[in-house]
mmCIF file of C-alpha atoms in Angstrom:
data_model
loop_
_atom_site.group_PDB
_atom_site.id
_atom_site.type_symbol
_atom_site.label_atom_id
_atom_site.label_comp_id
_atom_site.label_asym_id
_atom_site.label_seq_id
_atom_site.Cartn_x
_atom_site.Cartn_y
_atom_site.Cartn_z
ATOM 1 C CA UNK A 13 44.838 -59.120 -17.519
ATOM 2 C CA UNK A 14 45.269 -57.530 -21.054
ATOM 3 C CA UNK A 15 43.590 -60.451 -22.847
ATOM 4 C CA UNK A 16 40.861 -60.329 -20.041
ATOM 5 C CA UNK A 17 40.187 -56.476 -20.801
ATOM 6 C CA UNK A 18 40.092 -57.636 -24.432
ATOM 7 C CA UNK A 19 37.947 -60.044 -24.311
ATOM 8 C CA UNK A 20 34.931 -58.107 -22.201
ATOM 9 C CA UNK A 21 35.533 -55.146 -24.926
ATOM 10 C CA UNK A 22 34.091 -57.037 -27.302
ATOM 11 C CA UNK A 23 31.051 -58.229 -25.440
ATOM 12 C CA UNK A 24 30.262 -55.078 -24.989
ATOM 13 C CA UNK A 25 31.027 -54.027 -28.575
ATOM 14 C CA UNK A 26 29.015 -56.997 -29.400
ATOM 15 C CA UNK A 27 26.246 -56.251 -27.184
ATOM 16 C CA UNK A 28 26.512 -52.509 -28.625
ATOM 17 C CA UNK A 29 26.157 -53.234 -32.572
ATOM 18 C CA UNK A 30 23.675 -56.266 -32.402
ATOM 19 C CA UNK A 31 20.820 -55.134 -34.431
ATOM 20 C CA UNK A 32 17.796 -56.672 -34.722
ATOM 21 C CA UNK A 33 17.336 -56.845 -38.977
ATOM 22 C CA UNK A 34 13.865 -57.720 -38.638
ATOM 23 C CA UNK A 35 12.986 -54.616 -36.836
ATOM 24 C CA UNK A 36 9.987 -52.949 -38.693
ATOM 25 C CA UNK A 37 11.655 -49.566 -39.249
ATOM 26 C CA UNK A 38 14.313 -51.421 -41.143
ATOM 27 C CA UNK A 39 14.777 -51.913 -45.132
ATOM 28 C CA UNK A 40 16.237 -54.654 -46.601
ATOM 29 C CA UNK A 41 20.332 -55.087 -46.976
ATOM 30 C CA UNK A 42 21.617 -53.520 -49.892
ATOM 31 C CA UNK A 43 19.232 -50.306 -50.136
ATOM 32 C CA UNK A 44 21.042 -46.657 -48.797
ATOM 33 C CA UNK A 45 17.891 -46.360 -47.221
ATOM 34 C CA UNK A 46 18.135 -48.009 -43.899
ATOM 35 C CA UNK A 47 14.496 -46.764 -42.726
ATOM 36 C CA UNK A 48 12.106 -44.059 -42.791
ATOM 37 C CA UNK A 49 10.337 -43.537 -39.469
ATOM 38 C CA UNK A 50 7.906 -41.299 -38.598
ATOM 39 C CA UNK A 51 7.681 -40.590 -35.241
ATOM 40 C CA UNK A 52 4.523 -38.552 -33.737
ATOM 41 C CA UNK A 53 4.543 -37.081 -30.209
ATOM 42 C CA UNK A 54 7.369 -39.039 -29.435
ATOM 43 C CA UNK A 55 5.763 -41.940 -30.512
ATOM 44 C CA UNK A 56 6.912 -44.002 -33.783
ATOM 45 C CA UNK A 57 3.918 -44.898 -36.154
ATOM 46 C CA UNK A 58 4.820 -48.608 -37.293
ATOM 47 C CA UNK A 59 4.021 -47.675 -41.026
ATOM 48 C CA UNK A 60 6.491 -48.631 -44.409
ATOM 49 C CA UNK A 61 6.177 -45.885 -46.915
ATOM 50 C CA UNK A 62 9.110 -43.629 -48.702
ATOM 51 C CA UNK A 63 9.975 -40.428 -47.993
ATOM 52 C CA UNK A 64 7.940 -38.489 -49.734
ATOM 53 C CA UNK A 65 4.774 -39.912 -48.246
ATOM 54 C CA UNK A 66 6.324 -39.839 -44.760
ATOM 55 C CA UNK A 67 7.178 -36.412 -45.074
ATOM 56 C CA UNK A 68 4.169 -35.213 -46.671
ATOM 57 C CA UNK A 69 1.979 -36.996 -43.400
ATOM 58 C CA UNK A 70 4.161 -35.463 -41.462
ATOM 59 C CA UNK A 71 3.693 -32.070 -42.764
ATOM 60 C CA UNK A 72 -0.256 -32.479 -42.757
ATOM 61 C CA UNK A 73 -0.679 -33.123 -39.095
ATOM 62 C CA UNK A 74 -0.407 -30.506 -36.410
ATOM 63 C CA UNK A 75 3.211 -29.983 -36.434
ATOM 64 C CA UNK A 76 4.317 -32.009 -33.821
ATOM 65 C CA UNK A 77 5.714 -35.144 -35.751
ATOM 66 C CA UNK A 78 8.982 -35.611 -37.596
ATOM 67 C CA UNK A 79 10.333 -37.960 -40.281
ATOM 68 C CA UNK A 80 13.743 -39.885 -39.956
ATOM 69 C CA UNK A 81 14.994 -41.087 -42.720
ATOM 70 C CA UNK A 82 18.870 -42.949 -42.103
ATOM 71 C CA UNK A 83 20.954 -43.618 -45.012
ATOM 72 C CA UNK A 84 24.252 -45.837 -45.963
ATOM 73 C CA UNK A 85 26.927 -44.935 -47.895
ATOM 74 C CA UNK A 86 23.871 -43.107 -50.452
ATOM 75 C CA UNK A 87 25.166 -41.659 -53.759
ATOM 76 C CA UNK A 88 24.883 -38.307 -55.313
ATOM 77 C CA UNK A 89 21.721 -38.926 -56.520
ATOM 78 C CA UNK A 90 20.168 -40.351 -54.248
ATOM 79 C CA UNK A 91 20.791 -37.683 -51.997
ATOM 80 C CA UNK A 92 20.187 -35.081 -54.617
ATOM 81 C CA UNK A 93 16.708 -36.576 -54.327
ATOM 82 C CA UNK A 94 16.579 -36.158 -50.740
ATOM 83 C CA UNK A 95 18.013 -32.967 -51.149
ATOM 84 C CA UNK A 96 15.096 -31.347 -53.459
ATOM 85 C CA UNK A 97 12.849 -33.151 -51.311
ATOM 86 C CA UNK A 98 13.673 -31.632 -47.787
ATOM 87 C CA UNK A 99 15.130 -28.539 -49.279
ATOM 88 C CA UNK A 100 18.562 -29.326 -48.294
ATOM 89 C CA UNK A 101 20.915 -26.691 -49.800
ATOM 90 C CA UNK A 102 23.050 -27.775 -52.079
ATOM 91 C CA UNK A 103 26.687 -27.404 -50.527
ATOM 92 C CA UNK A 104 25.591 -29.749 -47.733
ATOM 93 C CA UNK A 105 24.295 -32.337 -50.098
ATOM 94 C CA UNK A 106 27.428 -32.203 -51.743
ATOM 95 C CA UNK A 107 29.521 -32.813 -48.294
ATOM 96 C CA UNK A 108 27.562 -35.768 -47.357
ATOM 97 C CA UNK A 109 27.798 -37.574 -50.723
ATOM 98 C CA UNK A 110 31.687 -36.648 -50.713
ATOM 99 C CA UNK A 111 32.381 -37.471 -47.224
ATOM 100 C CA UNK A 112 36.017 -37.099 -45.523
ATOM 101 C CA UNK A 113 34.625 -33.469 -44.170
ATOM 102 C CA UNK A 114 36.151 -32.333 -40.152
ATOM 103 C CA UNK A 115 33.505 -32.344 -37.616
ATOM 104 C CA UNK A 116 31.508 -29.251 -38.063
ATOM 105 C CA UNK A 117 28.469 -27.255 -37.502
ATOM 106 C CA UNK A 118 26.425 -24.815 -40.251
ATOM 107 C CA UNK A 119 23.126 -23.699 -40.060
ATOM 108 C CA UNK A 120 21.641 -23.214 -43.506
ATOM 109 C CA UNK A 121 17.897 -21.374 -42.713
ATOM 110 C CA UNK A 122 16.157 -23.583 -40.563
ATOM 111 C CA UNK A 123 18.243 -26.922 -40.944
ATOM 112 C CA UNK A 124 21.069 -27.739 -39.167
ATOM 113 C CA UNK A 125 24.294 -30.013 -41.026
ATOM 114 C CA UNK A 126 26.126 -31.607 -38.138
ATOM 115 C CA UNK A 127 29.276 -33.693 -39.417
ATOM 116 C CA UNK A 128 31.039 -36.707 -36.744
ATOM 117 C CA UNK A 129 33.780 -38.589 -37.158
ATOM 118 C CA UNK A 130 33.100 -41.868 -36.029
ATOM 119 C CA UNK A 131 35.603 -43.873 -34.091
ATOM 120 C CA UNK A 132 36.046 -47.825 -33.388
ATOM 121 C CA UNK A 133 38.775 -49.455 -31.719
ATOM 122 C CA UNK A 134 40.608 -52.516 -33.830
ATOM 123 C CA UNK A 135 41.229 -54.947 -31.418
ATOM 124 C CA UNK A 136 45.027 -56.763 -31.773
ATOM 125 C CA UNK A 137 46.805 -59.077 -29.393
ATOM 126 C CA UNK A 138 49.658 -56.941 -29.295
ATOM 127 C CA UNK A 139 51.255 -53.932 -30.830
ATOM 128 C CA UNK A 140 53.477 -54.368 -33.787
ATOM 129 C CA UNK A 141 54.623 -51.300 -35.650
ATOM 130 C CA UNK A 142 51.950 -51.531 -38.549
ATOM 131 C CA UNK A 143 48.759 -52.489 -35.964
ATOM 132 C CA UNK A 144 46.112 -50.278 -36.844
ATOM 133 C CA UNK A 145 44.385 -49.782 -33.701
ATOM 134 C CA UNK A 146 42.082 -47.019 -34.524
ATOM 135 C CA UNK A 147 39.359 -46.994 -37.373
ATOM 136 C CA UNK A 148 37.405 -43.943 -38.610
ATOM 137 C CA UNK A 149 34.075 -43.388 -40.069
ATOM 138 C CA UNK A 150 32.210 -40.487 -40.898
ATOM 139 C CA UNK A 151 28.123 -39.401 -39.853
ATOM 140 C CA UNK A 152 26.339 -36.723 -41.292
ATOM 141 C CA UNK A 153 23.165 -35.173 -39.817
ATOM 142 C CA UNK A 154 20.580 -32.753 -41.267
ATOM 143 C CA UNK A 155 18.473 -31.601 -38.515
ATOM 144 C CA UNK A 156 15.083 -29.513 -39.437
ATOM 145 C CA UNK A 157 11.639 -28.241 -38.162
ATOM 146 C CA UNK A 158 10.067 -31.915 -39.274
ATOM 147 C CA UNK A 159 12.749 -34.274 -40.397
ATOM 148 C CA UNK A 160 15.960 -35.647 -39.711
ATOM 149 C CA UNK A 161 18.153 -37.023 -42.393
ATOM 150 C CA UNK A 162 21.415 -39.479 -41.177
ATOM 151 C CA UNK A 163 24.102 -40.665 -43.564
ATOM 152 C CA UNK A 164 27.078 -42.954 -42.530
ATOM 153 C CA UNK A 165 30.360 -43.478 -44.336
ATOM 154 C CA UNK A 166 32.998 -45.468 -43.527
ATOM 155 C CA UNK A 167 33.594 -47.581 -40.311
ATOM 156 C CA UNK A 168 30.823 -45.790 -38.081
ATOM 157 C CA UNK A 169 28.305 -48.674 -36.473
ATOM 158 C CA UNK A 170 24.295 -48.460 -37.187
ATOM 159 C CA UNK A 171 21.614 -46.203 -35.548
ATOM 160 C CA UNK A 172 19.280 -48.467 -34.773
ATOM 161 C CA UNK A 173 20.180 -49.259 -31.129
ATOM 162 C CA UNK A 174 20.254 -45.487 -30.604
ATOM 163 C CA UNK A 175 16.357 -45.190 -32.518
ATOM 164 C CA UNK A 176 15.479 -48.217 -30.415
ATOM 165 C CA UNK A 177 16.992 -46.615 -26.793
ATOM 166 C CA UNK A 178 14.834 -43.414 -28.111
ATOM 167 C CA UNK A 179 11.844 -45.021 -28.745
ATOM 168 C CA UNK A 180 12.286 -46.512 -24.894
ATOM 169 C CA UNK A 181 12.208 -42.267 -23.833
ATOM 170 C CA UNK A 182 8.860 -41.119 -25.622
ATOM 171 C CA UNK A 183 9.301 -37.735 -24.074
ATOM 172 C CA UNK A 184 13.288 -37.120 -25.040
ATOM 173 C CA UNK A 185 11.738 -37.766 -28.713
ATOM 174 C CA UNK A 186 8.501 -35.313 -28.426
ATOM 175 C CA UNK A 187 11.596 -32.431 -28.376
ATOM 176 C CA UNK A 188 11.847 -33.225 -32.176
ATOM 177 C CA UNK A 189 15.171 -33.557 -34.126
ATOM 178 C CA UNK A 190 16.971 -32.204 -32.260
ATOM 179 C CA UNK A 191 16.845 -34.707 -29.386
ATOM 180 C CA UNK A 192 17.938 -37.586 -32.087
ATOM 181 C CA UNK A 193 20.800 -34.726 -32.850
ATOM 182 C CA UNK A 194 21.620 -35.006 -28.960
ATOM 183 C CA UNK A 195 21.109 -39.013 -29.009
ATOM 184 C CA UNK A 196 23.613 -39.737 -31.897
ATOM 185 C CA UNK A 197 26.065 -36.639 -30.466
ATOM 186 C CA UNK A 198 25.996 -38.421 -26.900
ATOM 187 C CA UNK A 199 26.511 -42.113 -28.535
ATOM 188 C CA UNK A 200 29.779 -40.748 -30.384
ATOM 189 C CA UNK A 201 31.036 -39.267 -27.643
ATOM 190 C CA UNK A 202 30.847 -42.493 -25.750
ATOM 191 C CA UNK A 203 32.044 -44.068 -28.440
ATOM 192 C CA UNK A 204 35.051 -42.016 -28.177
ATOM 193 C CA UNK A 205 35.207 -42.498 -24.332
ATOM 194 C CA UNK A 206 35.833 -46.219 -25.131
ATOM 195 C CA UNK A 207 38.480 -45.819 -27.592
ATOM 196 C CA UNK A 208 40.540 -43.226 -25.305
ATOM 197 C CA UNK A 209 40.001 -46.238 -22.628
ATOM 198 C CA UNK A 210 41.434 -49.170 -24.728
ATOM 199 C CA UNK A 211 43.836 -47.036 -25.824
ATOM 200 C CA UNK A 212 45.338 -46.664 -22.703
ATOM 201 C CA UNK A 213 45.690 -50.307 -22.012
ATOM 202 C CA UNK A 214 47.949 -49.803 -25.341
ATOM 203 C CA UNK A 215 50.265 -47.367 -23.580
ATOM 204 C CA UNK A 216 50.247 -48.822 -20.161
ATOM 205 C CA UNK A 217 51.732 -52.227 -22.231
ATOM 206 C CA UNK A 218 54.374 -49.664 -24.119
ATOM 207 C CA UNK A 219 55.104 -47.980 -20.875
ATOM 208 C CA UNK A 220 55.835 -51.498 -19.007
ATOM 209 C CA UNK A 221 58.303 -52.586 -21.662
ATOM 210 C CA UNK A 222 59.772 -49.442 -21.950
ATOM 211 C CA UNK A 223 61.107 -49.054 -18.016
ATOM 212 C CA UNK A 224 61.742 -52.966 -18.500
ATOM 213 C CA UNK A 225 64.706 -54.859 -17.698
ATOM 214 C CA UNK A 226 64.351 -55.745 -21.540
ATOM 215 C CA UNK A 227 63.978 -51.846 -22.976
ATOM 216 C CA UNK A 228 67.163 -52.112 -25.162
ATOM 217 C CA UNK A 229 64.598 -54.368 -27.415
ATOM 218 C CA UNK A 230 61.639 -52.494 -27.559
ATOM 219 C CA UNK A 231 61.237 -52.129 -31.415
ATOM 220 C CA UNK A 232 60.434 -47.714 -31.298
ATOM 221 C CA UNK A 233 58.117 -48.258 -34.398
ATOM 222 C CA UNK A 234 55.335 -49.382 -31.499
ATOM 223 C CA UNK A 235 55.679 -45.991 -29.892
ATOM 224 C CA UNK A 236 55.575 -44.725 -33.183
ATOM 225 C CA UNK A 237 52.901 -46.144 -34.521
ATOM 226 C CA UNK A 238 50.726 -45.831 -31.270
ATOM 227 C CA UNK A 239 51.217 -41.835 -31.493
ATOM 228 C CA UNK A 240 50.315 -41.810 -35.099
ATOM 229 C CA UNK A 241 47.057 -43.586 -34.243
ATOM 230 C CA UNK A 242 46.114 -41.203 -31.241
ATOM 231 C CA UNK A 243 46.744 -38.305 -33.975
ATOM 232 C CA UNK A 244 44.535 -39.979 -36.113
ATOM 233 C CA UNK A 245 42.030 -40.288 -32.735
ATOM 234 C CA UNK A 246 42.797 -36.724 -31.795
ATOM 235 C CA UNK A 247 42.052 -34.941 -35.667
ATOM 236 C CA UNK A 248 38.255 -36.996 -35.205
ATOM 237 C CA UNK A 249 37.635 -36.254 -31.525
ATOM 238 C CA UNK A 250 39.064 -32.409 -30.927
ATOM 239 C CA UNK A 251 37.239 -30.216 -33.779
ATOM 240 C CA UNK A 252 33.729 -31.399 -32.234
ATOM 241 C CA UNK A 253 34.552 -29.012 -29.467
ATOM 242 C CA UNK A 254 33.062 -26.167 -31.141
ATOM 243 C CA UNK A 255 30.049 -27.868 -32.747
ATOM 244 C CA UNK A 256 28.860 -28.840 -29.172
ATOM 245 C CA UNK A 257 29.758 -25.786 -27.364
ATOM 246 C CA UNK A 258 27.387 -24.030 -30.190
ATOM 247 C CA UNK A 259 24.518 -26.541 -29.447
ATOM 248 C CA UNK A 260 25.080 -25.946 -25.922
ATOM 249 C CA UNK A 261 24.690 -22.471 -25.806
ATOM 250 C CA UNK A 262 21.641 -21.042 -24.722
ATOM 251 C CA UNK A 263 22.867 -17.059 -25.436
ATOM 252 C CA UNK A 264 22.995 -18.440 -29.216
ATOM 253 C CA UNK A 265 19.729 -20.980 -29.447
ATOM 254 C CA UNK A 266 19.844 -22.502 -33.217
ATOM 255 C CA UNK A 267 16.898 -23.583 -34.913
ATOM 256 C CA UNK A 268 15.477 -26.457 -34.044
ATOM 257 C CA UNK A 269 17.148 -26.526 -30.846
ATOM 258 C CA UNK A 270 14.867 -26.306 -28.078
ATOM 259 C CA UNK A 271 15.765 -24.844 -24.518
ATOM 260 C CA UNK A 272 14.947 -27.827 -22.747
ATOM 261 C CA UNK A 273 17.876 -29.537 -24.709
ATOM 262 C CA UNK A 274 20.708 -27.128 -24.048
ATOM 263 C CA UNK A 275 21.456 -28.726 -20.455
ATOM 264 C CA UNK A 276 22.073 -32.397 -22.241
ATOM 265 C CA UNK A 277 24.070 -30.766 -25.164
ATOM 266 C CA UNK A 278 26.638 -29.047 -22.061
ATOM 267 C CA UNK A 279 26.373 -32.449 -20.721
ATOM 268 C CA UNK A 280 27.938 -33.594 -24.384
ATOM 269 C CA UNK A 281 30.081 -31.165 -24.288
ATOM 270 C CA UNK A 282 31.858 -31.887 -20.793
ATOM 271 C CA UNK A 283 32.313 -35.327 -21.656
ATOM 272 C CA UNK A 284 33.698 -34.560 -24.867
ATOM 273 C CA UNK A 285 36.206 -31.914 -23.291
ATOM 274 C CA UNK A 286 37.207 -34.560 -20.605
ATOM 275 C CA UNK A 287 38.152 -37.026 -23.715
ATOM 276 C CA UNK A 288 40.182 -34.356 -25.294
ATOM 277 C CA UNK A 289 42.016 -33.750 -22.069
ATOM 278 C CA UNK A 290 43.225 -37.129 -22.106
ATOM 279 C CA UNK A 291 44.192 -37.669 -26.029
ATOM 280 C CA UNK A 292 46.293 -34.674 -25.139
ATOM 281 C CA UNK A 293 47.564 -36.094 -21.656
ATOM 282 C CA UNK A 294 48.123 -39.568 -23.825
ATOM 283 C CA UNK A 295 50.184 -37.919 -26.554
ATOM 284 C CA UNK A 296 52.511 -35.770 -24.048
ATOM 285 C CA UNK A 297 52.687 -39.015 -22.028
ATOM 286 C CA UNK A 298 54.135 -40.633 -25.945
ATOM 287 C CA UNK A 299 56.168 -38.115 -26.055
ATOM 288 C CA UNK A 300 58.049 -38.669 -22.630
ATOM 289 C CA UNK A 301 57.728 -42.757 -23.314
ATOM 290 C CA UNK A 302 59.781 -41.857 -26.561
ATOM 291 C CA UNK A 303 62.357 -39.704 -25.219
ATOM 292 C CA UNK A 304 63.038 -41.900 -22.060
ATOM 293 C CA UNK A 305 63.385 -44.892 -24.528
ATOM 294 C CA UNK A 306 65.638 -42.878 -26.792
ATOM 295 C CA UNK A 307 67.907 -42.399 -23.876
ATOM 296 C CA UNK A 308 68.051 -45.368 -22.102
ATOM 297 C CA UNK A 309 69.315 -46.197 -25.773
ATOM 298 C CA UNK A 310 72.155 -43.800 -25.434
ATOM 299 C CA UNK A 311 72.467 -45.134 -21.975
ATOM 300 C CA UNK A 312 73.333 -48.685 -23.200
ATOM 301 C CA UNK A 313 75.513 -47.919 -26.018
ATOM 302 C CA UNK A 314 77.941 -45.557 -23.826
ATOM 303 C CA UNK A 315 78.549 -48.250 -20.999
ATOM 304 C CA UNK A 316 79.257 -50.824 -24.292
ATOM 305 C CA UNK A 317 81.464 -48.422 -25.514
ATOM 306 C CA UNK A 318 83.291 -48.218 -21.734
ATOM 307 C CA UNK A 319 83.626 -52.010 -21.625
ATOM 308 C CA UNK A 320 85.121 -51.669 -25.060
ATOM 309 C CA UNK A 321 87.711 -48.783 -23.852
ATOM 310 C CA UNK A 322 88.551 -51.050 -20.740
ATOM 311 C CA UNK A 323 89.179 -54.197 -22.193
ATOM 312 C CA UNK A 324 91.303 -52.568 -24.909
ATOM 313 C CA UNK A 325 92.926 -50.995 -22.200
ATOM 314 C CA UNK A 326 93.741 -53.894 -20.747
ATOM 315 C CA UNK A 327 95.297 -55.739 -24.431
ATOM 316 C CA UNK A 328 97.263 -52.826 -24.553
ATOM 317 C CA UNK A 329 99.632 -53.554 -21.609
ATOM 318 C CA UNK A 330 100.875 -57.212 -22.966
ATOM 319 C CA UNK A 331 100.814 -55.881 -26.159
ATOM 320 C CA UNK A 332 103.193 -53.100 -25.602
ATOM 321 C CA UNK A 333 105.257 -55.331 -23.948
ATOM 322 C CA UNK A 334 105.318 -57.711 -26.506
ATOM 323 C CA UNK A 335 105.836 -54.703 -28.595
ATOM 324 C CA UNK A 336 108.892 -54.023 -27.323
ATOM 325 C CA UNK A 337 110.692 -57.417 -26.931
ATOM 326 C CA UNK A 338 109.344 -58.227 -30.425
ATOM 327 C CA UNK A 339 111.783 -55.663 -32.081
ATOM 328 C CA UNK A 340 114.452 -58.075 -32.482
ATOM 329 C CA UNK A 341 117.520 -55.820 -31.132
ATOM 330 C CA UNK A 342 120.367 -57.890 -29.998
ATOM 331 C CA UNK A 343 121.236 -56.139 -26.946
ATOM 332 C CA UNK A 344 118.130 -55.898 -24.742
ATOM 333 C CA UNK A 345 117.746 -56.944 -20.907
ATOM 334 C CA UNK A 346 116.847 -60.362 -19.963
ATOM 335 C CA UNK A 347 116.958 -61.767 -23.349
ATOM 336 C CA UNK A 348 119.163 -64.391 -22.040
ATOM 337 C CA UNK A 349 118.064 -64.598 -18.744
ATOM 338 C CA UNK A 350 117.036 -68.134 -17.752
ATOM 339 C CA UNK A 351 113.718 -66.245 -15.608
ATOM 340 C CA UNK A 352 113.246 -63.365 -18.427
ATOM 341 C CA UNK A 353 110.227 -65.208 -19.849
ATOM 342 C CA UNK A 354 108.348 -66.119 -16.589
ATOM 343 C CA UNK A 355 108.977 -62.334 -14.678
ATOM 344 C CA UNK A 356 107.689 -60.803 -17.975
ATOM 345 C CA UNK A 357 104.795 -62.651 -18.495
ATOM 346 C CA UNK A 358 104.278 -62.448 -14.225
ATOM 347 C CA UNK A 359 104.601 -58.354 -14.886
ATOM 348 C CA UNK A 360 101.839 -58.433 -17.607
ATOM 349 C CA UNK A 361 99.712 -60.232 -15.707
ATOM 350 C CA UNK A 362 100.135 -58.310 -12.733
ATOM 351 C CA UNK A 363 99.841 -55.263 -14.594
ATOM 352 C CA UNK A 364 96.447 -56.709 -16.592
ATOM 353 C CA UNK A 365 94.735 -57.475 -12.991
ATOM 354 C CA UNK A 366 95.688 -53.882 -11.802
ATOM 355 C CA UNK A 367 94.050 -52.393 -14.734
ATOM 356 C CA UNK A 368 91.466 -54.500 -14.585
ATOM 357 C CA UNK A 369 90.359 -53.932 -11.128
ATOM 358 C CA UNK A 370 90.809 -49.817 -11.408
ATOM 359 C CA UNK A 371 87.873 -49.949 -13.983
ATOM 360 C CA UNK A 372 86.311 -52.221 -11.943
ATOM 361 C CA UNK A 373 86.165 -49.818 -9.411
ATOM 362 C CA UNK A 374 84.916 -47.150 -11.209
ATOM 363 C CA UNK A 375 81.815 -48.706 -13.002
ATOM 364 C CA UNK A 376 83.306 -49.723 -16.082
ATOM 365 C CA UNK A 377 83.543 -53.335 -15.954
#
C-alpha cells in the first residue's frame, strides 16, 4: 500500500513540475531571469523584451497592465538592478539576495515583500534515522501598483505552471499583482497540504512498528529523526499565519490588494491554519509514539530482569545444598548412607520444580 501511495505521489509531483521550456515567456537555462511577461487586462502580450522596456510599456498605457518579471537564484547585482529599476527599497533587496529569511510580510510605500518557505517532500522507501524526508526552499515576492518581481532559492519548484493556470483565468489576472500574490500563496499552501499528507504515511509506518509484536527493535533514531523533520516542516509552514491573516483582512486593506481578493486570501488562510493544526496534532502524536516506545522498553527489560531473578532463584537451592555437603566436615548426616546421594539429589529436584512452578504462577517464567 505504502509503495502504491509512493508511487502516485510522484505522478502527481511529476505532473505538477513539468514545464514546458519552450514556452514563449521563458528565457534560456542559465539566465536568473526566468521571464518577463507583461500581462494587459488580464491578458499576456506574447512579446521578448527586458525589463526596462516591459516596465516602461507598461507604465505608458492606461494603468491597467503589469510586468512580471521571475528570477532564479539572482545575485546582488542583479537585483540591485531590479531594485533601482522598480524602486525596491533597499532592505528588501538585500533579503532576497541573502535568502534564509522566516515567512513574512512588510509593506514598504506602495510595494508589498512577501517571503515563503517552500516545501517538497523527499521520497525514501523507508525511514532510516538519517532519511531526510523534508526539503526547503525559499520564494520571495515584491508586489506593486504595475509589477511583480519573484525570486526562488533553494529547493522551491518553478512558476510557470502557476503563470500558465493564470493565464487560463483572464479575469483572476485583470486584479493585478496581487492576484499572482494570491496564485503563488495558494500553490504553497497546497504544496504544504501534500507534504503534511505524505508525512503521515511516515508516522502511520512508525506507529505500526511501534505497537508491533517486534517494538523491542524499533531503532528510536526513526522517531527521532521523523520529529526533527516535522520541526523543520513546522518553522516553514506556521509563521505564514500572520502574513495571510494580514492579506486577508479587509479592516486593514494593503496596497495593491484589492477588495475583491480578500475572500480568496481567507480562503489561504483557512487552509493554511488547517495544515498547522495537523503539524501540531503530528508532533504531539511523536511525542506519545516516543514515550509509549520508551516504555514498552522498560517493559521488556524488567520481565528479563524477573526471568533472571527466577532462574537464579532456582540455582540457588542445589547450590546451597551442595554448599553445605561440600564443606568437608567428617561428621555430617547421610554421608555414609548407601541412599544419601539419590534422596539429596530427589530433594533438590523436588525443591527446583516447586520453585519453579511458584514463579510460574505468578508471571515470572
Amino acid at each position: 500500500m505504502r509503495r502504491l501511495r509512493t508511487a502516485a505521489r510522484r505522478r502527481l509531483d511529476f505532473a505538477r513540475r513539468t514545464v514546458d521550456l519552450s514556452h514563449p515567456a521563458r528565457s534560456p537555462l542559465g539566465s536568473a531571469v526566468e521571464n518577463c511577461v507583461i500581462f494587459e487586462e488580464g491578458v499576456r502580450r506574447p512579446r521578448d523584451c527586458s525589463a526596462a522596456e516591459a516596465l516602461e510599456r507598461v507604465r505608458k498605457g492606461d494603468g491597467a497592465a503589469f510586468v512580471w518579471i521571475g528570477l532564479h537564484e539572482p545575485g546582488q547585482a542583479e537585483l540591485d538592478e531590479l531594485g533601482a529599476l522598480f524602486g525596491l527599497h533597499p532592505l528588501a533587496v538585500q533579503d532576497a539576495a541573502r535568502g534564509h529569511q522566516r515567512p513574512k510580510l512588510v509593506r514598504y510605500d506602495d510595494t508589498l515583500l512577501a517571503v515563503f518557505k517552500t516545501v517538497r517532500y523527499v521520497e525514501h522507501e523507508e525511514l532510516t534515522a538519517t532519511s531526510e524526508i523534508v526539503d526547503t526552499g525559499e520564494l520571495t515576492v515584491f508586489a506593486g501598483p504595475d509589477f511583480v518581481v519573484t525570486a526562488r532559492h533553494g529547493g522551491s519548484g518553478s512558476l510557470g505552471p502557476i503563470r500558465e493556470a493564470l493565464e487560463d483565468v483572464p479575469e483572476q489576472l485583470a486584479l493585478g499583482p496581487a492576484a499572482v500574490l494570491h496564485a503563488i500563496a495558494d500553490h504553497v499552501v497546497d504544496e504544504y497540504e501534500a507534504v503534511v499528507e505524505s508525512v503521515q504515511d511516515d508516522l502511520d509506518a512508525v506507529e505500526t512498528v511501534v505497537f508491533s509484536a517486534d517494538s523491542g527493535r524499533v531503532d528510536p533514531g526513526r522517531i527521532y529523526q521523523l520529529k526533527r523533520e516535522l520541526l523543520e516542516l513546522r518553522r516553514a509552514v506556521t509563521p505564514l499565519t500572520r502574513p495571510l491573516q494580514t492579506l486577508a483582512d479587509p479592516l486593514r486593506p494593503l496596497p495593491p490588494v484589492t477588495p475583491g481578493l480578500h475572500p480568496y486570501f481567507r480562503d489561504v488562510a483557512d487552509h493554511l491554519a488547517r495544515t498547522v493544526e495537523q503539524i501540531t496534532a503530528f508532533d504531539n502524536l511523536l511525542d506519545s509514539i516516543l514515550q509509549a516506545h520508551l516504555a514498552q522498553v522498560t517493559v521488556a527489560q524488567n520481565e528479563d530482569m524477573r526471568k533472571i531473578t527466577a532462574w537464579a532463584a532456582i540455582v540457588a537451592v542445589p547450590t546451597m545444598v551442595c554448599g553445605v555437603y561440600g564443606m568437608n566436615f567428617e561428621h555430617m548426616p547421610e554421608l555414609r548412607w548407601t541412599y544419601g546421594y539419590p534422596l539429596i539429589v530427589g530433594v533438590m529436584a523436588t525443591a527446583c520444580f516447586l520453585v519453579h512452578r511458584s514463579f510460574r504462577r505468578n508471571g515470572w517464567l
